[in-house]
Coordinates of N, CA and C in Angstrom, one line a residue:
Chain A
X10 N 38.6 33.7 109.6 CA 37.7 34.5 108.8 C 38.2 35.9 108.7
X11 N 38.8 36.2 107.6 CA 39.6 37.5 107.6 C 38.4 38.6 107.3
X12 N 37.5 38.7 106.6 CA 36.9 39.6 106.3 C 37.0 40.7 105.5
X13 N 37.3 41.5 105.5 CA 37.8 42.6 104.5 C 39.2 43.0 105.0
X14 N 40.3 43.1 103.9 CA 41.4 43.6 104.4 C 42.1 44.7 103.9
X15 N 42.6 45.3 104.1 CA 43.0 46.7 103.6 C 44.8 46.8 103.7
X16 N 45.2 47.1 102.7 CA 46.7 47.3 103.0 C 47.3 48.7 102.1
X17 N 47.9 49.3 102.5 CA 48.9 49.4 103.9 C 48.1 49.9 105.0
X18 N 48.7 50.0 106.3 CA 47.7 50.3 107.1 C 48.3 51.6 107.1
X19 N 49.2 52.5 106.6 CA 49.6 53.2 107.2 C 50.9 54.0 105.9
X20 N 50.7 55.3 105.0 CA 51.4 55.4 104.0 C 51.9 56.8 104.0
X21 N 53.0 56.9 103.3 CA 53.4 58.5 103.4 C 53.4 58.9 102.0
X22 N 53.1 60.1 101.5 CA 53.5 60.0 99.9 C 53.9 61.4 99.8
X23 N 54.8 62.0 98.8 CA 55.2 63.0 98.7 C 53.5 63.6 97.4
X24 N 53.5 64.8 97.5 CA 52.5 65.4 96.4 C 53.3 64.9 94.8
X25 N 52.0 64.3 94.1 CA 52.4 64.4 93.1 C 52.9 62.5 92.8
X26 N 53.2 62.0 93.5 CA 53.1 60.6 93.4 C 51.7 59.6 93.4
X27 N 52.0 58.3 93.0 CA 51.3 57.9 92.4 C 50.9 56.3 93.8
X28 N 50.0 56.0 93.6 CA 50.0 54.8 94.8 C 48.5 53.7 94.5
X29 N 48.7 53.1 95.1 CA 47.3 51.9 94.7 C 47.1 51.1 96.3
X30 N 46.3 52.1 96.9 CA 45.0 51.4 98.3 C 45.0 49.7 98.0
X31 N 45.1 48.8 98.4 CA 44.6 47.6 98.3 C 43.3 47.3 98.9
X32 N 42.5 46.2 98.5 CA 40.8 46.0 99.5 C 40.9 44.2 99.2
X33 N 40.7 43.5 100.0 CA 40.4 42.4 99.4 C 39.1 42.1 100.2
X34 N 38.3 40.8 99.9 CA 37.2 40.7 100.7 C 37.2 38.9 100.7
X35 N 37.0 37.9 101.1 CA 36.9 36.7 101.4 C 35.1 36.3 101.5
X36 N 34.2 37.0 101.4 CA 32.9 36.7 101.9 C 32.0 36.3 100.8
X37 N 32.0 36.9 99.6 CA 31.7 36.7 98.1 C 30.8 37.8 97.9
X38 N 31.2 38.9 98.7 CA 29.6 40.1 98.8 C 30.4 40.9 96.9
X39 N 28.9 41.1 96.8 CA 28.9 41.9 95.3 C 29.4 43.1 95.7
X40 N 29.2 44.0 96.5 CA 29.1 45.6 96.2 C 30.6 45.9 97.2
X41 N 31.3 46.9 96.9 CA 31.9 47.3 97.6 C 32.4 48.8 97.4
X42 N 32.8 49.0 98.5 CA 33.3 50.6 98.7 C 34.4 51.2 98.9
X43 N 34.2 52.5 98.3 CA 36.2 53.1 98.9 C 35.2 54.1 99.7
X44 N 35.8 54.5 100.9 CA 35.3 55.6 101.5 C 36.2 56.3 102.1
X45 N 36.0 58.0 102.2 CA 37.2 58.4 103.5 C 36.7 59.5 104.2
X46 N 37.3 59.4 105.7 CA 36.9 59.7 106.5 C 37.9 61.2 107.0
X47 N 37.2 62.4 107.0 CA 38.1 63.3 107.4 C 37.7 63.8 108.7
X48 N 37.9 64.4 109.4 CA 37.7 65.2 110.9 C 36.2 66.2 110.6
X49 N 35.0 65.4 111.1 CA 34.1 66.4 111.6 C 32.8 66.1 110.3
X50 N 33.5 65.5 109.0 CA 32.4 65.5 107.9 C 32.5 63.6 107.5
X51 N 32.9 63.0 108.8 CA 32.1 61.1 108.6 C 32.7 61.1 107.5
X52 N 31.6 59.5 106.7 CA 32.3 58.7 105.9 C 31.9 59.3 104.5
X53 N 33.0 59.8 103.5 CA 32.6 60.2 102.3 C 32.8 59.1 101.5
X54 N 31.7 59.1 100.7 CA 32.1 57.4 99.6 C 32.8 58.1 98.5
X55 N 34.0 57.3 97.8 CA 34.7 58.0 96.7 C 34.4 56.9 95.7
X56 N 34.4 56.1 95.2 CA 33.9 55.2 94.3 C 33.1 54.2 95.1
X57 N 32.4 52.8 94.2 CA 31.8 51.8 94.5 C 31.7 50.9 93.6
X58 N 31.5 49.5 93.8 CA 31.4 48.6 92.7 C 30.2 47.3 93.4
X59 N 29.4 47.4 92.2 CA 28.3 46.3 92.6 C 28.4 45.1 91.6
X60 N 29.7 44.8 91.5 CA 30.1 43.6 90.9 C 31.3 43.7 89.9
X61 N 32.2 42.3 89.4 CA 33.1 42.4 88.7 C 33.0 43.3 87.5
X62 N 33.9 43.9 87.2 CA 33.8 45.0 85.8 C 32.6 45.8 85.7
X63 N 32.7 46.3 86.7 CA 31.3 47.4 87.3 C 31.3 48.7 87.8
X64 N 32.0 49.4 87.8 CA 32.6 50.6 88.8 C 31.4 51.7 88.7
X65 N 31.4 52.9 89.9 CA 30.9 53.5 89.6 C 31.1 54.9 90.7
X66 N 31.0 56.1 90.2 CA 31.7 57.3 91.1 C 30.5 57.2 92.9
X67 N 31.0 57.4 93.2 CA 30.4 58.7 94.5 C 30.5 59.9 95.0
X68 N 30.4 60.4 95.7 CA 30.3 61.6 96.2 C 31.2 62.8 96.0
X69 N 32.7 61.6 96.2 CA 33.6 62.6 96.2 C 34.8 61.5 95.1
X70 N 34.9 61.8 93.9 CA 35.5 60.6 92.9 C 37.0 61.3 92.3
X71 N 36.9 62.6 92.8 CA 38.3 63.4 91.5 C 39.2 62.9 92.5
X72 N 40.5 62.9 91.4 CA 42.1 62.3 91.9 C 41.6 60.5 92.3
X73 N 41.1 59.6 92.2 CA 40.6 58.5 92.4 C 40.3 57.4 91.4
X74 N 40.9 56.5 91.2 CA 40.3 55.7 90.1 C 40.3 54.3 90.5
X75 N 39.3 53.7 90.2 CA 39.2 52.1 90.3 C 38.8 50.8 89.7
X76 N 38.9 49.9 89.9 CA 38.8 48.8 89.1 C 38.2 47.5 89.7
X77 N 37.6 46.7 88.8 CA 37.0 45.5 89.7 C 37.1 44.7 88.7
X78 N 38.2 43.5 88.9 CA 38.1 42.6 88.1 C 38.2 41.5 88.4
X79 N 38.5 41.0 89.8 CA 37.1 40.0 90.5 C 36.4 40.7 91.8
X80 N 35.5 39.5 92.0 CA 34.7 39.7 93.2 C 35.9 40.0 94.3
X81 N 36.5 39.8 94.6 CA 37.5 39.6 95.6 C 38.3 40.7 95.9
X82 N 38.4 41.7 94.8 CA 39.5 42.6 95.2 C 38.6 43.7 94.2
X83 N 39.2 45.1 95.3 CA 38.5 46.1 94.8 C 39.7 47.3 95.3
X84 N 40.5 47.5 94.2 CA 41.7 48.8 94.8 C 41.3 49.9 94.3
X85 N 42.2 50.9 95.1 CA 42.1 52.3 94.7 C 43.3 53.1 94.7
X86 N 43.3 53.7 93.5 CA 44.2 54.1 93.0 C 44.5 55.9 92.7
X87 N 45.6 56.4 93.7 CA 45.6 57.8 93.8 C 46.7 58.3 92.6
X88 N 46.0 59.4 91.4 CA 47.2 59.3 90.4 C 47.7 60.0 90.8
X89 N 47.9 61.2 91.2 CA 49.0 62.0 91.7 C 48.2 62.5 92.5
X90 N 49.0 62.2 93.7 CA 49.0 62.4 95.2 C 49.0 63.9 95.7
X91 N 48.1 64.5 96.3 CA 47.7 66.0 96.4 C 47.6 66.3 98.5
X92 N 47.7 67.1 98.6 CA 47.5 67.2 100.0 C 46.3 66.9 100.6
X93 N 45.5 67.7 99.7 CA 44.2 67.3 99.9 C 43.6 66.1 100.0
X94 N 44.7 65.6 99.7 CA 44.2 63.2 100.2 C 44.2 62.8 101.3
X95 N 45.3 63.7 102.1 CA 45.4 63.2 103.6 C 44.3 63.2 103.8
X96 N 43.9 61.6 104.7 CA 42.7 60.9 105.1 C 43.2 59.4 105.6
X97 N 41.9 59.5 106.5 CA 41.9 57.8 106.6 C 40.7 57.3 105.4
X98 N 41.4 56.0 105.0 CA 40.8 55.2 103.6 C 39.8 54.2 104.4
X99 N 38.6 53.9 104.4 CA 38.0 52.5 104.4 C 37.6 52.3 103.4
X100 N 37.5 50.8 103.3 CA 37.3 49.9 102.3 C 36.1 49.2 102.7
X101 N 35.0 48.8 102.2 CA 33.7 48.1 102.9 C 33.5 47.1 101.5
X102 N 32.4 46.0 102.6 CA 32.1 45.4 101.6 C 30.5 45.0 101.7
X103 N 29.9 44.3 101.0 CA 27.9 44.5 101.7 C 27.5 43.1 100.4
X104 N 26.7 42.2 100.7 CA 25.9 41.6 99.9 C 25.1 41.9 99.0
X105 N 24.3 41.9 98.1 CA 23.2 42.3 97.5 C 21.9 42.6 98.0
X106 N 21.6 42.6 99.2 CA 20.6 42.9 99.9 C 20.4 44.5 100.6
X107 N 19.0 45.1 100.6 CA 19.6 46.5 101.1 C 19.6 46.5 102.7
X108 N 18.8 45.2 103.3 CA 18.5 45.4 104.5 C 20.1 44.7 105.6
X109 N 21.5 44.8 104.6 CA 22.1 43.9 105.1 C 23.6 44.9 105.4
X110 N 24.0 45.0 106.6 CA 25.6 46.0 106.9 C 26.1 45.6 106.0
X111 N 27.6 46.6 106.4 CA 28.8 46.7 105.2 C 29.7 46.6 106.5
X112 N 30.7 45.4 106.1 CA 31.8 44.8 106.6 C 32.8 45.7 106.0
X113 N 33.6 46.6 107.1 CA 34.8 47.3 106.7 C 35.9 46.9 107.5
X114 N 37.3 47.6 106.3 CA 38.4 46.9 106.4 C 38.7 48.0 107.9
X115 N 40.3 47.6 108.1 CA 40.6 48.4 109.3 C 40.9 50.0 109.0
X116 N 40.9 50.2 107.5 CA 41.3 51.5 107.4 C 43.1 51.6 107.0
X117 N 43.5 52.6 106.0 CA 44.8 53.3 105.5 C 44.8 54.4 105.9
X118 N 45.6 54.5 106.4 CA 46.0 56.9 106.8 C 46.6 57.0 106.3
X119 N 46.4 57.8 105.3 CA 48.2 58.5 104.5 C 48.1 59.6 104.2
X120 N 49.1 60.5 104.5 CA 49.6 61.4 104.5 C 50.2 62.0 103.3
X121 N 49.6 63.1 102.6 CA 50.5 63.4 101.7 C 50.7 64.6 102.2
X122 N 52.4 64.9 102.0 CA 53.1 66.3 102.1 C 53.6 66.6 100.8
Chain B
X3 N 15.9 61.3 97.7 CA 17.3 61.3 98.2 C 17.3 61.5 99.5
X4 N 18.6 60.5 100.3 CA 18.1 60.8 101.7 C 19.7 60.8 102.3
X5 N 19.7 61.3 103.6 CA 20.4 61.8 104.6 C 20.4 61.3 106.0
X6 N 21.6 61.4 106.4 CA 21.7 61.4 107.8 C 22.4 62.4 108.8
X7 N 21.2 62.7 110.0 CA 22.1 63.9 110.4 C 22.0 63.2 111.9
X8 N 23.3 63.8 112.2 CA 23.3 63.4 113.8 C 24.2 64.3 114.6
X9 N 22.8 64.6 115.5 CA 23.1 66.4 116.4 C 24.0 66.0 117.7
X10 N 25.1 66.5 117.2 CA 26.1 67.1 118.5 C 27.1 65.7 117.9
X11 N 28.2 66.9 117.5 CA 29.5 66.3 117.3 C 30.1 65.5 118.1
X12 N 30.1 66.4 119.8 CA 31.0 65.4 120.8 C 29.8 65.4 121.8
X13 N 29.5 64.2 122.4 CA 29.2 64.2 124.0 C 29.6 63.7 124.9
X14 N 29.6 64.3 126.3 CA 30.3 63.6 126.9 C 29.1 63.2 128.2
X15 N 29.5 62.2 128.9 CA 28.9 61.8 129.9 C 29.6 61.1 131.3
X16 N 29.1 61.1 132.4 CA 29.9 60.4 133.2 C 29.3 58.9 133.3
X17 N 30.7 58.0 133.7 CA 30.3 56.6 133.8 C 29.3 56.4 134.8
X18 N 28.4 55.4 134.2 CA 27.5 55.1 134.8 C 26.5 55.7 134.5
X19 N 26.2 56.9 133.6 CA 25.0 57.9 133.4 C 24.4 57.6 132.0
X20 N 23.2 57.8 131.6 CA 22.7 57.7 130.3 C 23.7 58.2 129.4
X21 N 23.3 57.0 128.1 CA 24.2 57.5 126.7 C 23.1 57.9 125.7
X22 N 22.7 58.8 125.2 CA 22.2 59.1 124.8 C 22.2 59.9 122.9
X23 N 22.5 59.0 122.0 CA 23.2 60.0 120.5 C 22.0 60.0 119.2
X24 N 21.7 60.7 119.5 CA 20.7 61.0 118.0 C 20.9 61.5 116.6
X25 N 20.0 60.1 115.9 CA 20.3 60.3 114.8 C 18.6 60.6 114.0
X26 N 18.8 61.0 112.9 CA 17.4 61.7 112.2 C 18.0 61.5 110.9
X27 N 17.2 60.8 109.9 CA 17.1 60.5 108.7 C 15.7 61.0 107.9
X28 N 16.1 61.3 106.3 CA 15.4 61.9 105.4 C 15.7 60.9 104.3
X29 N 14.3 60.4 104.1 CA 14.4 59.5 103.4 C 13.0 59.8 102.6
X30 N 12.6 59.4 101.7 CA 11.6 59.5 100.6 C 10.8 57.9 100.9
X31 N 11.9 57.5 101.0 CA 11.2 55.7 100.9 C 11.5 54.9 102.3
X32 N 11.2 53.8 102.7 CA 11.0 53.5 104.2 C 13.0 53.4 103.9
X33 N 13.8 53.7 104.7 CA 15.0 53.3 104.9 C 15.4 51.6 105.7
X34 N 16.6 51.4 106.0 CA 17.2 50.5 106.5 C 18.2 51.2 107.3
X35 N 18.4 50.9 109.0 CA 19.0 52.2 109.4 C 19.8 51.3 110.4
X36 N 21.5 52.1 110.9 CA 22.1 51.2 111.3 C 22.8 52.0 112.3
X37 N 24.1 51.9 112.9 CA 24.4 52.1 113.8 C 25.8 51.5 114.1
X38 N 27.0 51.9 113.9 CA 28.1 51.9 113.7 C 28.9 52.7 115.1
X39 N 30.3 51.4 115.4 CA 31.0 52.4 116.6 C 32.5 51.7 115.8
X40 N 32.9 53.1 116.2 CA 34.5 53.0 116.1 C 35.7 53.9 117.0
X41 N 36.4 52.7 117.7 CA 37.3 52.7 118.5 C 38.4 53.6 117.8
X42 N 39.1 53.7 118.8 CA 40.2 54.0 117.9 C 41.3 54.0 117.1
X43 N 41.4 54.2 115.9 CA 42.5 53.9 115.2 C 42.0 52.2 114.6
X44 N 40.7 52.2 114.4 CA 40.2 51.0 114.2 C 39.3 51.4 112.9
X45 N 38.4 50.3 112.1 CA 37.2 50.2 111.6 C 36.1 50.4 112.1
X46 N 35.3 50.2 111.6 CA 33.5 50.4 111.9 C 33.2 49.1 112.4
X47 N 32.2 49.2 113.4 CA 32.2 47.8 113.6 C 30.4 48.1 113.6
X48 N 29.8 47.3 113.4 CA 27.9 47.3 113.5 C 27.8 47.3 115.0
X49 N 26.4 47.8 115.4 CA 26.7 48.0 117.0 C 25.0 47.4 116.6
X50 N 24.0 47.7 115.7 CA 23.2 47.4 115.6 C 22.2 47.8 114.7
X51 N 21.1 46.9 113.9 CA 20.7 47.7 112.5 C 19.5 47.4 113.0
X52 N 18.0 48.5 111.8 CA 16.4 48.4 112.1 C 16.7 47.7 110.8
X53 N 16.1 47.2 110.5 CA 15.7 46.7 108.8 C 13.7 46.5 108.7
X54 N 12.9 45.7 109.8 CA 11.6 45.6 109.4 C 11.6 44.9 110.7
X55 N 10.2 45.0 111.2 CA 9.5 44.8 111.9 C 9.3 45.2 113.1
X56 N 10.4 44.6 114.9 CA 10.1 45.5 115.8 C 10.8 46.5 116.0
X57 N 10.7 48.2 116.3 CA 11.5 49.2 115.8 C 12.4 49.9 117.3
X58 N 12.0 48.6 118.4 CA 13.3 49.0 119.2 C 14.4 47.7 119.0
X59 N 15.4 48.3 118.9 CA 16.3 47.2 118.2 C 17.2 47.2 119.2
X60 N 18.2 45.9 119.4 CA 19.4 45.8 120.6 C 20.1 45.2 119.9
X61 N 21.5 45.6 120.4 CA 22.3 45.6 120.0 C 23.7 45.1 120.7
X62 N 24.5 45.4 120.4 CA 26.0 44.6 121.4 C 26.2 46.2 122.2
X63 N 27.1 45.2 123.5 CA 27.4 46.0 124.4 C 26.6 46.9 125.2
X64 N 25.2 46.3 125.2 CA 24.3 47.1 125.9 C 23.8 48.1 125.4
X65 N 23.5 48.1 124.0 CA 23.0 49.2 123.4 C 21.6 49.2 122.8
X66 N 20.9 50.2 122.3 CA 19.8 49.8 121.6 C 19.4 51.2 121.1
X67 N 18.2 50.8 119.9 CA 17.9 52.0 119.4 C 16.4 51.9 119.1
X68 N 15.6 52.9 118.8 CA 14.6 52.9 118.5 C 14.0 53.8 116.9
X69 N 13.4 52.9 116.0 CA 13.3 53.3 115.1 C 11.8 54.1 115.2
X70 N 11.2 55.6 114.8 CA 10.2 56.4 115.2 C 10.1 57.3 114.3
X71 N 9.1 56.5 112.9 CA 8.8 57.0 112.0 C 8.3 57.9 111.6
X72 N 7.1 58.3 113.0 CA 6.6 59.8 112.7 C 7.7 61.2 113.0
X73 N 9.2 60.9 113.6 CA 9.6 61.8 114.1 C 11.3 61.4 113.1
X74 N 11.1 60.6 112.2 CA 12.1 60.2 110.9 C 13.7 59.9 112.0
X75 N 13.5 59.4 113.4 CA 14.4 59.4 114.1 C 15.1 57.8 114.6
X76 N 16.5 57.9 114.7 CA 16.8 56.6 115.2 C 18.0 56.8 116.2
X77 N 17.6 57.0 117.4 CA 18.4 57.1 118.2 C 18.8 56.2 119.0
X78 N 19.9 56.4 119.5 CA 20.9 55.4 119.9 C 21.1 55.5 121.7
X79 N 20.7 54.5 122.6 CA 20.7 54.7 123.7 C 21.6 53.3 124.8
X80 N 21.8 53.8 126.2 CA 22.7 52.7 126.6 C 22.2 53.3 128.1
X81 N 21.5 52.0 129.1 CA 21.1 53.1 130.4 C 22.4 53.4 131.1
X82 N 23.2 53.4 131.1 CA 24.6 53.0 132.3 C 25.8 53.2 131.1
X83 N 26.7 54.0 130.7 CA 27.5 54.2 130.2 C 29.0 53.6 130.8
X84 N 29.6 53.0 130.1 CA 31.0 52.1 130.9 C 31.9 53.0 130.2
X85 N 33.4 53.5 130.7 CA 34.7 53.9 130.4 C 34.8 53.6 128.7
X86 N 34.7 51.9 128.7 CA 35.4 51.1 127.1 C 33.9 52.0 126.0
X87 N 33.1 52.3 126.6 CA 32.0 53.0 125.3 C 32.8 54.5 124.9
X88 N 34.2 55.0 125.4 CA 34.1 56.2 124.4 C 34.8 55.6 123.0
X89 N 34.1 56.0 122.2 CA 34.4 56.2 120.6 C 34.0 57.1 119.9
X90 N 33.9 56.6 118.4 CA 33.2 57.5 117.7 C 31.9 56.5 117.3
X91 N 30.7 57.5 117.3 CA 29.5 56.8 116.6 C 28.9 57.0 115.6
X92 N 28.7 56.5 115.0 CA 27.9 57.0 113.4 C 26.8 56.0 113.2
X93 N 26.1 56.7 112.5 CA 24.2 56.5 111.7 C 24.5 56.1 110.8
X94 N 23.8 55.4 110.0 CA 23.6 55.3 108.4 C 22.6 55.0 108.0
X95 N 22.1 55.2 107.0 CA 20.9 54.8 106.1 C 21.0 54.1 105.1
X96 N 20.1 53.3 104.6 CA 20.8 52.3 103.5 C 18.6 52.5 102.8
X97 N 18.7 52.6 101.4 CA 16.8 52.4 100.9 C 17.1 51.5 99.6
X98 N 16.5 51.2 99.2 CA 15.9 50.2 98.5 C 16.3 51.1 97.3
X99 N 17.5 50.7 96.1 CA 17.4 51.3 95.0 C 18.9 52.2 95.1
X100 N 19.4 52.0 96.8 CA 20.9 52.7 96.7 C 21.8 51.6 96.5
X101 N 23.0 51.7 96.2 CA 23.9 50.2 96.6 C 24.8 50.7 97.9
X102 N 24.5 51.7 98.6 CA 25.4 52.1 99.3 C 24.8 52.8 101.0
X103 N 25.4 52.7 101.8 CA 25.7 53.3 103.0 C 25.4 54.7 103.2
X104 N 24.8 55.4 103.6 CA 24.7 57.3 103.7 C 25.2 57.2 105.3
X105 N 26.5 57.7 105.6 CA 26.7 58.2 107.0 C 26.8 59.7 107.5
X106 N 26.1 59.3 108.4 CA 26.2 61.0 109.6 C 27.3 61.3 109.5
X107 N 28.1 62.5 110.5 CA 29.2 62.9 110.5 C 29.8 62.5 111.3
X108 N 29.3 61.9 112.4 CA 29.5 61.1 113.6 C 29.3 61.9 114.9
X109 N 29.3 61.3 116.1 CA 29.6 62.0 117.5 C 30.4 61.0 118.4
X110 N 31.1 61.6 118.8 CA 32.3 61.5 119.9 C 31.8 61.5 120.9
X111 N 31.4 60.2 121.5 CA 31.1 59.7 123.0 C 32.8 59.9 124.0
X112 N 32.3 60.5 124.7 CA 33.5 61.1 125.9 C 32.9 60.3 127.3
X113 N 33.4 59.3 127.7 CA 33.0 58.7 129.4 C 33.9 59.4 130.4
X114 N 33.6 59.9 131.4 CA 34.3 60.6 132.5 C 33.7 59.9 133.5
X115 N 35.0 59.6 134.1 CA 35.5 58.4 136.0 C 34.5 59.8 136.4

């Protein structure tokens, strides 16, 4: 039972490059999340999707774009790579219910210099 | 629109001593309220969620919380604190009508031999 998976675990990018988060999910849950996590201010949500061809911003969306075109996979995509991205990435995933957790991936750190 | 706050970034405690992490939510509508630990260099894992009916909730690893709606609080407790409990802990809120997660900023459980 893999659950949500996240790849790379682990990325370097120079500023100004271009990259694509991977998320996949195995569970069939509708909604899922990009979130990232910086020192001191928790989990910021950057986009979301509550089903195929559905996207929709969060909190924190600039430099960030995404896509859902199945249930199964939900990436994210940095178009050019800024300092300010350094972060760890989670990836979550949740059913249609509100009373129901959000299964997250292991998490991406990447580093832009 | 609702929030999660949770007072004191780091605490620390000695093994074997109360764990004690508070969280306080602002919600408009009854919430769904959870309770997240993450190890290090890991994911989130659920430690334990309120969703309806009895509002002391238990949870893995000897934990439990109490949902206390006149005081909008859901704090997170453990009588006897073990070494493997330091991580990071986080709150969340989830209401009827979000598709998403609201998390605290977290606190840093510290166990001292």
């Amino acid at each position: 039972n893999a659950g949500v998976t996240q790849t790379p675990k682990f990325q370097v990018l120079k500023t100004g490059q271009s990259m694509t988060l991977q998320c996949a999910q195995d569970m069939n849950h509708e909604y899922m999340s990009w979130y990232r996590q910086d020192p001191g201010m928790g989990l910021r949500l950057i986009h979301y999707s509550v089903g195929a061809g559905i996207t929709d911003q969060g909190e924190v969306p600039n430099g960030y774009n995404v896509s859902r075109s199945t249930t199964e996979d939900f990436p994210l995509r940095l178009l050019s790579a800024a300092p300010s991205q350094t972060s760890v990435y989670f990836c979550a995933s949740r059913d249609g219910q509100m009373n129901t957790e959000a299964f997250f991936g292991q998490g991406t750190r990447l580093t832009v210099v | 629109a609702q929030s999660v706050t949770q007072l004191g970034s780091h605490v620390s405690v000695s093994e074997g001593a109360l764990v004690l992490l508070r969280c306080n939510y602002s919600s408009s509508v009854p919430p769904y309220l959870f309770w997240y630990v993450q190890y290090p260099n890991q994911g989130l894992q659920l430690l334990l969620k309120y969703t309806t009916g009895a509002t002391l909730v238990k949870g893995i690893n000897g934990f439990e919380a109490e949902f206390k709606k006149s005081e909008t609080s859901f704090h997170l407790t453990k009588p006897s604190a073990h070494m493997s409990d330091a991580a990071e802990y986080f709150c969340a809120v989830s209401v009827t009508g979000a598709n998403n997660l609201f998390f605290g900023t977290g606190t840093r459980l510290t166990v001292i031999p």
